mmCIF file of C-alpha atoms in Angstrom:
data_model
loop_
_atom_site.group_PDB
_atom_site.id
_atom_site.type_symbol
_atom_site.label_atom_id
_atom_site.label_comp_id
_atom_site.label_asym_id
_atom_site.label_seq_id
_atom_site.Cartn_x
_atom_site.Cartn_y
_atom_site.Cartn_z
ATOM 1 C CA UNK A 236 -12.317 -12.289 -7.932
ATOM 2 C CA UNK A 237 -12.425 -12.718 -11.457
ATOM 3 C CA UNK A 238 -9.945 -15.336 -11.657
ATOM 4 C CA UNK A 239 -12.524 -17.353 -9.659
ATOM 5 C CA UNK A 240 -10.013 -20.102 -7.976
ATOM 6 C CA UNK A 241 -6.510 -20.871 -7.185
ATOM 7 C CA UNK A 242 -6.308 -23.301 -10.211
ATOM 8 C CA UNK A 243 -7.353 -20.723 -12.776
ATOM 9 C CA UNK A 244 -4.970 -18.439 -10.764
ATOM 10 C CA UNK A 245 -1.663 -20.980 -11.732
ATOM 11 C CA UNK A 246 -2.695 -21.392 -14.873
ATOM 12 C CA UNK A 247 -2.411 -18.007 -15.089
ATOM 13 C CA UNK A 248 0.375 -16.952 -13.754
ATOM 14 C CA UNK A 249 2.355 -20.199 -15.879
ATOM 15 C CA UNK A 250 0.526 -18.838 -19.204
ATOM 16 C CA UNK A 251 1.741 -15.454 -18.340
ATOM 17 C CA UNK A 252 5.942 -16.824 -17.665
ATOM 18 C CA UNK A 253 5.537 -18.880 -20.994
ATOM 19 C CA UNK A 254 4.126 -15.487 -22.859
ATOM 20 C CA UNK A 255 7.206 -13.447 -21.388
ATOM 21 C CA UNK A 256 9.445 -16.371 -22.673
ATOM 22 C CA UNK A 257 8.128 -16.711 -26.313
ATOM 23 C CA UNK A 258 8.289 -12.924 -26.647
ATOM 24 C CA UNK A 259 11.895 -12.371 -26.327
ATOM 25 C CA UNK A 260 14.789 -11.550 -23.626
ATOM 26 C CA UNK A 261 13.172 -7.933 -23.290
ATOM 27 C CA UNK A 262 10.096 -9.411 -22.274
ATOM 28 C CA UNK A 263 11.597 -12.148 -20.263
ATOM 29 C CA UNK A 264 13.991 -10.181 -17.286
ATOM 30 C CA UNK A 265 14.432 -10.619 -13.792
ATOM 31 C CA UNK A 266 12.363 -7.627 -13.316
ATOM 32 C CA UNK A 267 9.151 -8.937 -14.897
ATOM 33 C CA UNK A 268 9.632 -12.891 -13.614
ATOM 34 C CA UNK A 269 9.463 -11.353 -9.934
ATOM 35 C CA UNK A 270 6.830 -8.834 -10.801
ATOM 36 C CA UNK A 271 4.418 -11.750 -11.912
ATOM 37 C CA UNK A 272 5.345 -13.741 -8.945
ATOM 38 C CA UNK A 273 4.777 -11.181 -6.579
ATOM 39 C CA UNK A 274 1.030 -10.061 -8.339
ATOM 40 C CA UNK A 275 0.535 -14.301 -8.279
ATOM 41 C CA UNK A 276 1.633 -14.404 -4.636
ATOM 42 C CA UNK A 277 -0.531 -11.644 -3.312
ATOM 43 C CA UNK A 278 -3.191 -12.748 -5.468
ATOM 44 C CA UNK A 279 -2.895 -16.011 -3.931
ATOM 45 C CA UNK A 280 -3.175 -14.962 -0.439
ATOM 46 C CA UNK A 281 -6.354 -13.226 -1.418
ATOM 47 C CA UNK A 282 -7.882 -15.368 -3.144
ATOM 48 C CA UNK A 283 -6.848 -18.105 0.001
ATOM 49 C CA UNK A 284 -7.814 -15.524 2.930
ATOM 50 C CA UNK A 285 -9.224 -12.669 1.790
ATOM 51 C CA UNK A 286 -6.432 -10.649 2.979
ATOM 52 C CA UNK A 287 -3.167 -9.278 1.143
ATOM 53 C CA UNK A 288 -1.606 -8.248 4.010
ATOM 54 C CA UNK A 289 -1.522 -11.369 6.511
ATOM 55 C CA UNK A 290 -4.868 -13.374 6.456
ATOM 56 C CA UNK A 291 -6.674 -12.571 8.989
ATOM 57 C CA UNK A 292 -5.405 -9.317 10.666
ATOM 58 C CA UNK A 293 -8.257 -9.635 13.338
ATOM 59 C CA UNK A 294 -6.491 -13.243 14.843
ATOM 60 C CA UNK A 295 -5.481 -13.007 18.484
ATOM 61 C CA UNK A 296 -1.996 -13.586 17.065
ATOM 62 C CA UNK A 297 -2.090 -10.442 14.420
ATOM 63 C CA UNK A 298 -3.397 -8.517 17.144
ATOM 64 C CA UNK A 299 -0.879 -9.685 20.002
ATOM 65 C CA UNK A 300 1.558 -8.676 17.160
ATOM 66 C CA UNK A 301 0.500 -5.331 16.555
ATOM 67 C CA UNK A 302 0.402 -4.920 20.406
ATOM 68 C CA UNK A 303 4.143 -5.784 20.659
ATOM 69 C CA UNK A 304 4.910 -3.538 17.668
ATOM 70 C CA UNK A 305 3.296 -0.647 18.849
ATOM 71 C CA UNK A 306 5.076 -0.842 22.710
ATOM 72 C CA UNK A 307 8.324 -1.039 20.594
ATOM 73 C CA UNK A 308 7.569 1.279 18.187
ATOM 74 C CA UNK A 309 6.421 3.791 21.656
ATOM 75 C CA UNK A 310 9.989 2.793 23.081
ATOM 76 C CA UNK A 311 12.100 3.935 20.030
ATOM 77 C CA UNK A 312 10.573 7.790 19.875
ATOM 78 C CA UNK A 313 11.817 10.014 21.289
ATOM 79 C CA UNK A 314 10.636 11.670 24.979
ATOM 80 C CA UNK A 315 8.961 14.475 23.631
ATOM 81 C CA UNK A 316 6.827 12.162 21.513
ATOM 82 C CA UNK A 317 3.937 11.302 24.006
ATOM 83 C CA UNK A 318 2.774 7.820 24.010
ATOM 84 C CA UNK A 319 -0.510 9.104 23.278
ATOM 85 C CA UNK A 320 0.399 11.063 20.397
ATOM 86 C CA UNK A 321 2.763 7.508 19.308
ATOM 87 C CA UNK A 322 -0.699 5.456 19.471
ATOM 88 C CA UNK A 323 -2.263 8.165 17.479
ATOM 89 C CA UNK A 324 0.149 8.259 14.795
ATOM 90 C CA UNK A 325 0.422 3.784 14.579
ATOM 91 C CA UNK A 326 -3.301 3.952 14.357
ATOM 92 C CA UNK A 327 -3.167 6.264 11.518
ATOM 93 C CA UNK A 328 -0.387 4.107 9.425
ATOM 94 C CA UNK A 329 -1.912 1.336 6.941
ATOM 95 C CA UNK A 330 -2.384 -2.332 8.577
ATOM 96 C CA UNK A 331 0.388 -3.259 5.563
ATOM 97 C CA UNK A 332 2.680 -0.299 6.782
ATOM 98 C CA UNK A 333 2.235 -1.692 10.172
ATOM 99 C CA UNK A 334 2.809 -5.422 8.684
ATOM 100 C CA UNK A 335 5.809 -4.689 6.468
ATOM 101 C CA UNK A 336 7.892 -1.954 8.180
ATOM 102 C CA UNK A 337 10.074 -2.673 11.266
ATOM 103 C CA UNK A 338 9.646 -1.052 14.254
ATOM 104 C CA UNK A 339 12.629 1.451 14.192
ATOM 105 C CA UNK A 340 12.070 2.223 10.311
ATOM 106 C CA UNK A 341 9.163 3.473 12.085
ATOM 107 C CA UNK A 342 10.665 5.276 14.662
ATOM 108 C CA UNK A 343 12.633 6.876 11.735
ATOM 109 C CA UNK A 344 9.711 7.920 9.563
ATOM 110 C CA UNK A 345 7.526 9.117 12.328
ATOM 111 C CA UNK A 346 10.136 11.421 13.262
ATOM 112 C CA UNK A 347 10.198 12.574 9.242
ATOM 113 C CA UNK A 348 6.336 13.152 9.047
ATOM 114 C CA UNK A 349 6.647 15.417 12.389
ATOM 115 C CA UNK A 350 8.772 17.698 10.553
ATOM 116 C CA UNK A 351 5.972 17.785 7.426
ATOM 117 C CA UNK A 352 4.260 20.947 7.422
ATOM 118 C CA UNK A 353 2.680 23.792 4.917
ATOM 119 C CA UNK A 354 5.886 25.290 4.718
ATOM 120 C CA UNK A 355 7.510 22.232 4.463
ATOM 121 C CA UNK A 356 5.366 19.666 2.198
ATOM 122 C CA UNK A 357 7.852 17.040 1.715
ATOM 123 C CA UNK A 358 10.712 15.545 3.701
ATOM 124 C CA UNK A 359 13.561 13.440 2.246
ATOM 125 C CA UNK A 360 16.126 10.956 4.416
ATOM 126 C CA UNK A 361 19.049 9.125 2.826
ATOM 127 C CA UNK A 362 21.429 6.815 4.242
ATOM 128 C CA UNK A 363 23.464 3.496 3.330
ATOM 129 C CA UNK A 364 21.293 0.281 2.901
ATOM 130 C CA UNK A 365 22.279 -3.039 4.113
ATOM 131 C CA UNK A 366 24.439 -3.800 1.203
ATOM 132 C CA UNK A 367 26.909 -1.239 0.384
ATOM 133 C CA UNK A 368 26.324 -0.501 -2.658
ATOM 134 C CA UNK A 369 22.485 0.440 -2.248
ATOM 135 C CA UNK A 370 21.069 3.536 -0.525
ATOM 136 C CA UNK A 371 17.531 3.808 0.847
ATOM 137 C CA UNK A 372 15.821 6.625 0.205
ATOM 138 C CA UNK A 373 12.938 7.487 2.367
ATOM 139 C CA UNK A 374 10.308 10.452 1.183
ATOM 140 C CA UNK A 375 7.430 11.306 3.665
ATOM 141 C CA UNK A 376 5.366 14.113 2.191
ATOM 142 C CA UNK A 377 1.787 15.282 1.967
ATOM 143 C CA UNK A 378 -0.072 12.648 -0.404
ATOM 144 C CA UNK A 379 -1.110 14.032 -3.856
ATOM 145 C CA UNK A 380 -1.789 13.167 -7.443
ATOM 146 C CA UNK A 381 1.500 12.585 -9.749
ATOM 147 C CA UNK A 382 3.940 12.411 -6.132
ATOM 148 C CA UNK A 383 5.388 9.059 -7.100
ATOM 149 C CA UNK A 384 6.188 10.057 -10.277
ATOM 150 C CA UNK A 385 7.899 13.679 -9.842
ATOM 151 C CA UNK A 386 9.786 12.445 -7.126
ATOM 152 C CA UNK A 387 11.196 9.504 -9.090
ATOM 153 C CA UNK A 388 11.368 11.908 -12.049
ATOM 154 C CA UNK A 389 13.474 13.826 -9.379
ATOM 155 C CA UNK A 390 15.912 11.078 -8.491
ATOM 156 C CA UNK A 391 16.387 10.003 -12.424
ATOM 157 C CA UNK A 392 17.293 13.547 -13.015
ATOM 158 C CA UNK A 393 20.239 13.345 -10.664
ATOM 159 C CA UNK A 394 21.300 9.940 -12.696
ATOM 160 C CA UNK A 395 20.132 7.468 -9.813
ATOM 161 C CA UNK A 396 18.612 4.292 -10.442
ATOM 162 C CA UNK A 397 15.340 2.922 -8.763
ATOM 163 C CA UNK A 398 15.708 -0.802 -7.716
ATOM 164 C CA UNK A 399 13.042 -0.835 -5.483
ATOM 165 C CA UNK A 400 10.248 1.407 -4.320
ATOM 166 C CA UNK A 401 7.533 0.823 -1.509
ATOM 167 C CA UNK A 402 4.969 2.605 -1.785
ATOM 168 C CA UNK A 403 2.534 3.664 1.689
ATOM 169 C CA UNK A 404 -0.318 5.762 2.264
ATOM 170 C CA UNK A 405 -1.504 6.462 6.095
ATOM 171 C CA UNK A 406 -4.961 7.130 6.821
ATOM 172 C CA UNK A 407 -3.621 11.031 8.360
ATOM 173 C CA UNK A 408 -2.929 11.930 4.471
ATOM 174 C CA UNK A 409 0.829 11.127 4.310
ATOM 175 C CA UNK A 410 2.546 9.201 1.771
ATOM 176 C CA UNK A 411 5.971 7.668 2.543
ATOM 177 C CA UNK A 412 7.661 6.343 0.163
ATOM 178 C CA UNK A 413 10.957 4.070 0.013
ATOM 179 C CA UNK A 414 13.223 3.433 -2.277
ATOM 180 C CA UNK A 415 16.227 1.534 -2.823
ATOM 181 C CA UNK A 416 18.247 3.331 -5.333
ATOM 182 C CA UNK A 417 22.137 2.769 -6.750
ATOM 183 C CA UNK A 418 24.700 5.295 -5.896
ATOM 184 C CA UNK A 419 24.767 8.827 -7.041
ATOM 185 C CA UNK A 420 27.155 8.901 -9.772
ATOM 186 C CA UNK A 421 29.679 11.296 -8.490
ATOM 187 C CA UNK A 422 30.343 9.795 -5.289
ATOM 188 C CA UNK A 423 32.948 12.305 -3.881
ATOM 189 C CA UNK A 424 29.631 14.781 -3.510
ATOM 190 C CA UNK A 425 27.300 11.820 -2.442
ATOM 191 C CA UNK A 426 25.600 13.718 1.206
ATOM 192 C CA UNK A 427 25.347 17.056 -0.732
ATOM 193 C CA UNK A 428 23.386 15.077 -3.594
ATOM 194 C CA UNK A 429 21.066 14.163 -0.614
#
């Protein structure tokens, strides 16, 4: 809002690349080009719709969408997961959870928050990403001040790296959390890492 309008918004975000460039190659990575143009892309859309998620989530479209999602999300669970208690759950999850996250990622994290209880405050699934030399990391735990940081704390300890994290909040209290992280470093002991 303070920006005010799209112009102000590029001039910006260009003022911002130059300022990276003049300061140096540590200024200037990869990392920080596509963190500005992801902050001036989502800014964008705001400042355009209103909306960082997907405009207008209320369209017929959006909501035809979300319809489809939610029947495949339903078919993916297992039996003993009721529809009812499905619809529950996908009502709970954040319209951008709901946006971003396919429907058998899901399937898959549903399944992790089921097993979440006081005994058992956080859950952790691990598994190969699309390229080969990535893993995703999924955490689903009960949310809470400074989780993000001891559970990436946790996986620097154990000499991973953190490409990418995505970071969700549902309206039931759980935070579920994904990262895409480099191999564990001894790779003959990989699953017992996990």
């Amino acid at each position: 809002r303070k920006v005010g309008s799209v112009m102000n918004l590029r001039m910006l975000y260009l003022l911002s690349l130059a300022d990276t460039m003049a300061t140096g190659p540590n200024a200037n990575t990869d990392w920080t080009r596509s963190l500005l143009k992801e902050l001036f892309s989502k800014s964008y859309r705001y400042l355009i719709s209103g909306d960082l998620v997907s405009g207008n989530l209320a369209s017929k479209k959006n909501l035809s969408l979300e319809e489809n999602k939610l029947k495949e999300f339903i078919g993916l669970l297992p039996k003993d997961f009721s529809p009812k208690e499905a619809e529950a759950l996908f009502n709970k999850m954040s319209p951008r959870y709901r946006h971003d996250i396919h429907a058998s990622d899901m399937a898959a994290h549903a399944l992790l928050w089921r097993r979440l209880s006081n005994q058992t405050p956080a859950v952790l699934s691990a598994g190969k990403s699309l390229s080969e030399n990535l893993r995703t990391v999924t955490v689903a735990a009960k949310d809470a001040p400074g989780l993000f940081s001891r559970i990436t704390g946790a996986l620097s300890l154990h000499g991973v790296s953190i490409l990418d994290a995505e970071i969700y909040t549902w309206h039931n209290g759980t935070a579920l959390d994904v990262f895409r992280v480099s191999p564990t470093p001894d790779a003959l002991f990989e699953k017992e890492t996990w």
